[in-house]
Amino acid sequence: MINFTRLLCDVAQPADGLRYGMGHGAPTSAAERRPIVVWNITRRCNLKCVHCYSDSDARDYPGELTWEQSKAVVDDLARFGVPALLLSGGEPLIHPRFFDLSKYATERGLRLTISTNGTLITPEIAVRLREIGYSYVGISLDGIGETHDQFRGKPGAFAKAVAAFKYCKEAGQKAGLRLTLTRHTVTDIDRILDFIEAEDIRRVCFYHLVYSGRGVNLSLLEPGEIRTALDKIMDRVETWHAAGLDREVLTVDQPADGPYLLARLARDPARHALALKLIQWNGGGNNSSGIGIGNIDTQGNVHPDQFWQDHTLGNVKEQPFSEIWSRTDDAILNGLRTRPRPVGGRCATCRHLDICGGGFRVRAWQRYGNPWHEDPGCYLSDEEIAQ
């Protein structure tokens, strides 16, 4: 994650300890962190989104973890000391024991977040999420009005997602927006930013597209399209800050955003130096998949991240996550944990390799069948990456 608010405006953010090594008890380096675990607790979903990385649908999927197996996972993650557990899907609220599992996780001391489409959140559910102790509810949005409904495959999905923000706010439950940058959304970016402002949404995550699930049918944006969208997002972050509105705005799944942001800060040497120091500690893609983030899918398979579904490290039905994560005999996992990264193509000679880590490795795997090839989603020019 690249926190635009923290890096552009030097405003402290809740997860600075995880991302930039700040605060009491923070690890001395990003590589020493336990992983944030994304756990897809069910594949079933009430929507059919165009970009769904798990290719979910409104039906049952055999083989999902039993209640006893799920409790064992929670116990192991708590003992292992993961900093956060993100419940995802499908639509996690559909899971028949969602609230039981959530309560069990918080009772074991896990910091709990959820990624949801928001359509099932009612005033009562928002209150239950707060009472259980969810630190954050991430609600997905993919455009305004009919654009969102078309992307999500269901009329009325936008209105229900908007209502979910309202219900969480009324319940005192922290919630934020999650959005994937696609051709649908970047053309609507101004209205999306206006919506964030009008609804006073306090946290926003903009995800770069990854080729996974139904997302393989979407084309990556052109570099100019990405840069225009990022410039507009950064412009708005600075405008909000100047107005005293320091909402947290992050980008996800593209560490090249770090060097791009640093170029913008070249006009302010002091702020540039501080941002560079924070980005260097974080390491971008150097410390993401297989290190700072991991995934358990609905069948119990463990992956380097939630988009790397076709490379399995083990299964929690057979072996605890903590043991699977600690293995040293997997070539991809070892490569992800090697410094410097064994990357090729443009990434091999990029002057930002130490702070970017060669982008998001799973995109190279998905596009070229080689996890060490260049990241096809990088939008930096040859001049910007030259030594």
Short mmCIF file of N, CA and C in Angstrom, two decimals, residues 128-200:
data_model
loop_
_atom_site.label_atom_id
_atom_site.label_comp_id
_atom_site.label_asym_id
_atom_site.label_seq_id
_atom_site.Cartn_x
_atom_site.Cartn_y
_atom_site.Cartn_z
N ARG A 128 -23.73 -4.74 14.84
CA ARG A 128 -23.09 -5.99 15.26
C ARG A 128 -21.61 -5.99 14.91
N LEU A 129 -21.26 -5.45 13.75
CA LEU A 129 -19.85 -5.37 13.36
C LEU A 129 -19.07 -4.52 14.36
N ARG A 130 -19.66 -3.41 14.78
CA ARG A 130 -18.98 -2.56 15.76
C ARG A 130 -18.87 -3.26 17.11
N GLU A 131 -19.94 -3.92 17.53
CA GLU A 131 -19.93 -4.58 18.83
C GLU A 131 -18.92 -5.73 18.88
N ILE A 132 -18.76 -6.44 17.77
CA ILE A 132 -17.79 -7.53 17.71
C ILE A 132 -16.36 -7.00 17.80
N GLY A 133 -16.16 -5.80 17.27
CA GLY A 133 -14.84 -5.19 17.35
C GLY A 133 -14.10 -5.05 16.04
N TYR A 134 -14.82 -4.98 14.92
CA TYR A 134 -14.17 -4.78 13.63
C TYR A 134 -13.46 -3.43 13.63
N SER A 135 -12.18 -3.44 13.26
CA SER A 135 -11.44 -2.19 13.20
C SER A 135 -11.77 -1.40 11.93
N TYR A 136 -12.25 -2.12 10.90
CA TYR A 136 -12.49 -1.44 9.63
C TYR A 136 -13.39 -2.30 8.74
N VAL A 137 -14.33 -1.64 8.06
CA VAL A 137 -15.19 -2.28 7.08
C VAL A 137 -14.91 -1.64 5.72
N GLY A 138 -14.34 -2.41 4.78
CA GLY A 138 -14.06 -1.92 3.44
C GLY A 138 -15.20 -2.26 2.50
N ILE A 139 -15.83 -1.24 1.93
CA ILE A 139 -16.98 -1.43 1.04
C ILE A 139 -16.55 -1.10 -0.39
N SER A 140 -16.78 -2.04 -1.30
CA SER A 140 -16.32 -1.88 -2.68
C SER A 140 -17.27 -1.02 -3.51
N LEU A 141 -16.68 -0.18 -4.35
CA LEU A 141 -17.45 0.66 -5.26
C LEU A 141 -16.71 0.70 -6.59
N ASP A 142 -17.44 0.70 -7.69
CA ASP A 142 -16.80 0.68 -9.01
C ASP A 142 -17.44 1.67 -9.97
N GLY A 143 -17.70 2.85 -9.48
CA GLY A 143 -18.31 3.88 -10.29
C GLY A 143 -19.54 4.45 -9.60
N ILE A 144 -20.16 5.38 -10.25
CA ILE A 144 -21.33 6.05 -9.67
C ILE A 144 -22.60 5.57 -10.37
N GLY A 145 -23.62 5.25 -9.59
CA GLY A 145 -24.93 4.91 -10.12
C GLY A 145 -24.92 3.67 -11.00
N GLU A 146 -25.43 3.81 -12.21
CA GLU A 146 -25.57 2.68 -13.12
C GLU A 146 -24.22 2.06 -13.51
N THR A 147 -23.16 2.87 -13.51
CA THR A 147 -21.83 2.34 -13.82
C THR A 147 -21.45 1.25 -12.82
N HIS A 148 -21.67 1.54 -11.56
CA HIS A 148 -21.40 0.55 -10.52
C HIS A 148 -22.30 -0.68 -10.68
N ASP A 149 -23.58 -0.46 -10.91
CA ASP A 149 -24.53 -1.57 -11.05
C ASP A 149 -24.15 -2.48 -12.21
N GLN A 150 -23.74 -1.91 -13.33
CA GLN A 150 -23.34 -2.71 -14.48
C GLN A 150 -22.07 -3.51 -14.16
N PHE A 151 -21.13 -2.87 -13.48
CA PHE A 151 -19.89 -3.53 -13.12
C PHE A 151 -20.14 -4.67 -12.15
N ARG A 152 -21.11 -4.49 -11.26
CA ARG A 152 -21.40 -5.47 -10.22
C ARG A 152 -22.43 -6.51 -10.67
N GLY A 153 -23.07 -6.28 -11.81
CA GLY A 153 -23.98 -7.27 -12.35
C GLY A 153 -25.34 -7.31 -11.69
N LYS A 154 -25.74 -6.22 -10.99
CA LYS A 154 -27.03 -6.23 -10.31
C LYS A 154 -27.57 -4.82 -10.12
N PRO A 155 -28.78 -4.52 -10.67
CA PRO A 155 -29.39 -3.20 -10.44
C PRO A 155 -29.62 -2.97 -8.95
N GLY A 156 -29.38 -1.74 -8.53
CA GLY A 156 -29.61 -1.39 -7.14
C GLY A 156 -28.41 -1.61 -6.23
N ALA A 157 -27.33 -2.20 -6.75
CA ALA A 157 -26.14 -2.47 -5.92
C ALA A 157 -25.52 -1.18 -5.43
N PHE A 158 -25.52 -0.13 -6.26
CA PHE A 158 -24.93 1.14 -5.86
C PHE A 158 -25.69 1.75 -4.68
N ALA A 159 -27.01 1.78 -4.79
CA ALA A 159 -27.82 2.37 -3.71
C ALA A 159 -27.60 1.64 -2.39
N LYS A 160 -27.47 0.32 -2.45
CA LYS A 160 -27.26 -0.45 -1.22
C LYS A 160 -25.86 -0.22 -0.65
N ALA A 161 -24.87 -0.06 -1.52
CA ALA A 161 -23.51 0.22 -1.05
C ALA A 161 -23.45 1.59 -0.38
N VAL A 162 -24.13 2.57 -0.98
CA VAL A 162 -24.17 3.91 -0.39
C VAL A 162 -24.86 3.86 0.98
N ALA A 163 -25.94 3.09 1.06
CA ALA A 163 -26.64 2.95 2.34
C ALA A 163 -25.74 2.31 3.38
N ALA A 164 -24.89 1.38 2.96
CA ALA A 164 -24.00 0.69 3.90
C ALA A 164 -23.04 1.68 4.56
N PHE A 165 -22.52 2.64 3.79
CA PHE A 165 -21.68 3.67 4.38
C PHE A 165 -22.44 4.44 5.46
N LYS A 166 -23.67 4.78 5.15
CA LYS A 166 -24.52 5.54 6.08
C LYS A 166 -24.77 4.74 7.35
N TYR A 167 -25.10 3.46 7.20
CA TYR A 167 -25.40 2.63 8.37
C TYR A 167 -24.17 2.47 9.26
N CYS A 168 -23.00 2.29 8.64
CA CYS A 168 -21.78 2.14 9.44
C CYS A 168 -21.47 3.44 10.19
N LYS A 169 -21.64 4.54 9.51
CA LYS A 169 -21.37 5.82 10.16
C LYS A 169 -22.30 6.04 11.34
N GLU A 170 -23.57 5.73 11.16
CA GLU A 170 -24.55 5.90 12.24
C GLU A 170 -24.27 4.96 13.41
N ALA A 171 -23.69 3.80 13.12
CA ALA A 171 -23.40 2.83 14.17
C ALA A 171 -22.06 3.10 14.86
N GLY A 172 -21.30 4.05 14.34
CA GLY A 172 -19.98 4.32 14.90
C GLY A 172 -18.93 3.32 14.46
N GLN A 173 -19.20 2.64 13.34
CA GLN A 173 -18.27 1.65 12.79
C GLN A 173 -17.43 2.29 11.69
N LYS A 174 -16.10 2.26 11.83
CA LYS A 174 -15.22 2.82 10.81
C LYS A 174 -15.39 2.05 9.51
N ALA A 175 -15.59 2.77 8.42
CA ALA A 175 -15.77 2.15 7.11
C ALA A 175 -15.06 2.99 6.06
N GLY A 176 -14.74 2.36 4.95
CA GLY A 176 -14.08 3.07 3.88
C GLY A 176 -14.41 2.46 2.53
N LEU A 177 -13.96 3.12 1.49
CA LEU A 177 -14.27 2.71 0.12
C LEU A 177 -13.08 1.98 -0.49
N ARG A 178 -13.37 0.93 -1.25
CA ARG A 178 -12.37 0.17 -1.99
C ARG A 178 -12.78 0.19 -3.46
N LEU A 179 -11.84 0.58 -4.33
CA LEU A 179 -12.19 0.76 -5.74
C LEU A 179 -11.03 0.29 -6.61
N THR A 180 -11.33 -0.45 -7.68
CA THR A 180 -10.31 -0.90 -8.61
C THR A 180 -10.22 0.06 -9.79
N LEU A 181 -9.00 0.47 -10.13
CA LEU A 181 -8.79 1.38 -11.25
C LEU A 181 -8.88 0.60 -12.56
N THR A 182 -9.99 0.78 -13.25
CA THR A 182 -10.22 0.17 -14.56
C THR A 182 -10.65 1.29 -15.51
N ARG A 183 -10.84 0.93 -16.77
CA ARG A 183 -11.27 1.96 -17.71
C ARG A 183 -12.64 2.53 -17.32
N HIS A 184 -13.48 1.70 -16.67
CA HIS A 184 -14.78 2.19 -16.22
C HIS A 184 -14.63 3.26 -15.15
N THR A 185 -13.69 3.05 -14.24
CA THR A 185 -13.60 3.94 -13.08
C THR A 185 -12.73 5.17 -13.33
N VAL A 186 -11.67 5.05 -14.11
CA VAL A 186 -10.81 6.22 -14.31
C VAL A 186 -11.53 7.30 -15.13
N THR A 187 -12.44 6.89 -16.01
CA THR A 187 -13.20 7.88 -16.76
C THR A 187 -14.23 8.57 -15.87
N ASP A 188 -14.50 7.97 -14.72
CA ASP A 188 -15.48 8.52 -13.77
C ASP A 188 -14.81 9.03 -12.50
N ILE A 189 -13.46 9.21 -12.56
CA ILE A 189 -12.71 9.48 -11.33
C ILE A 189 -13.11 10.79 -10.66
N ASP A 190 -13.45 11.80 -11.45
CA ASP A 190 -13.85 13.09 -10.85
C ASP A 190 -15.13 12.93 -10.04
N ARG A 191 -16.09 12.24 -10.61
CA ARG A 191 -17.35 12.04 -9.88
C ARG A 191 -17.15 11.15 -8.66
N ILE A 192 -16.25 10.18 -8.77
CA ILE A 192 -15.96 9.32 -7.63
C ILE A 192 -15.34 10.13 -6.50
N LEU A 193 -14.40 11.00 -6.82
CA LEU A 193 -13.78 11.86 -5.81
C LEU A 193 -14.80 12.83 -5.22
N ASP A 194 -15.69 13.33 -6.05
CA ASP A 194 -16.78 14.18 -5.54
C ASP A 194 -17.67 13.41 -4.59
N PHE A 195 -17.97 12.16 -4.93
CA PHE A 195 -18.80 11.31 -4.08
C PHE A 195 -18.13 11.08 -2.73
N ILE A 196 -16.84 10.79 -2.75
CA ILE A 196 -16.10 10.59 -1.50
C ILE A 196 -16.20 11.82 -0.61
N GLU A 197 -16.08 12.98 -1.24
CA GLU A 197 -16.16 14.23 -0.49
C GLU A 197 -17.58 14.48 0.03
N ALA A 198 -18.57 14.29 -0.82
CA ALA A 198 -19.96 14.56 -0.43
C ALA A 198 -20.43 13.62 0.67
N GLU A 199 -19.99 12.36 0.62
CA GLU A 199 -20.41 11.38 1.62
C GLU A 199 -19.49 11.35 2.85
N ASP A 200 -18.46 12.19 2.82
CA ASP A 200 -17.49 12.29 3.92
C ASP A 200 -16.91 10.92 4.27
#
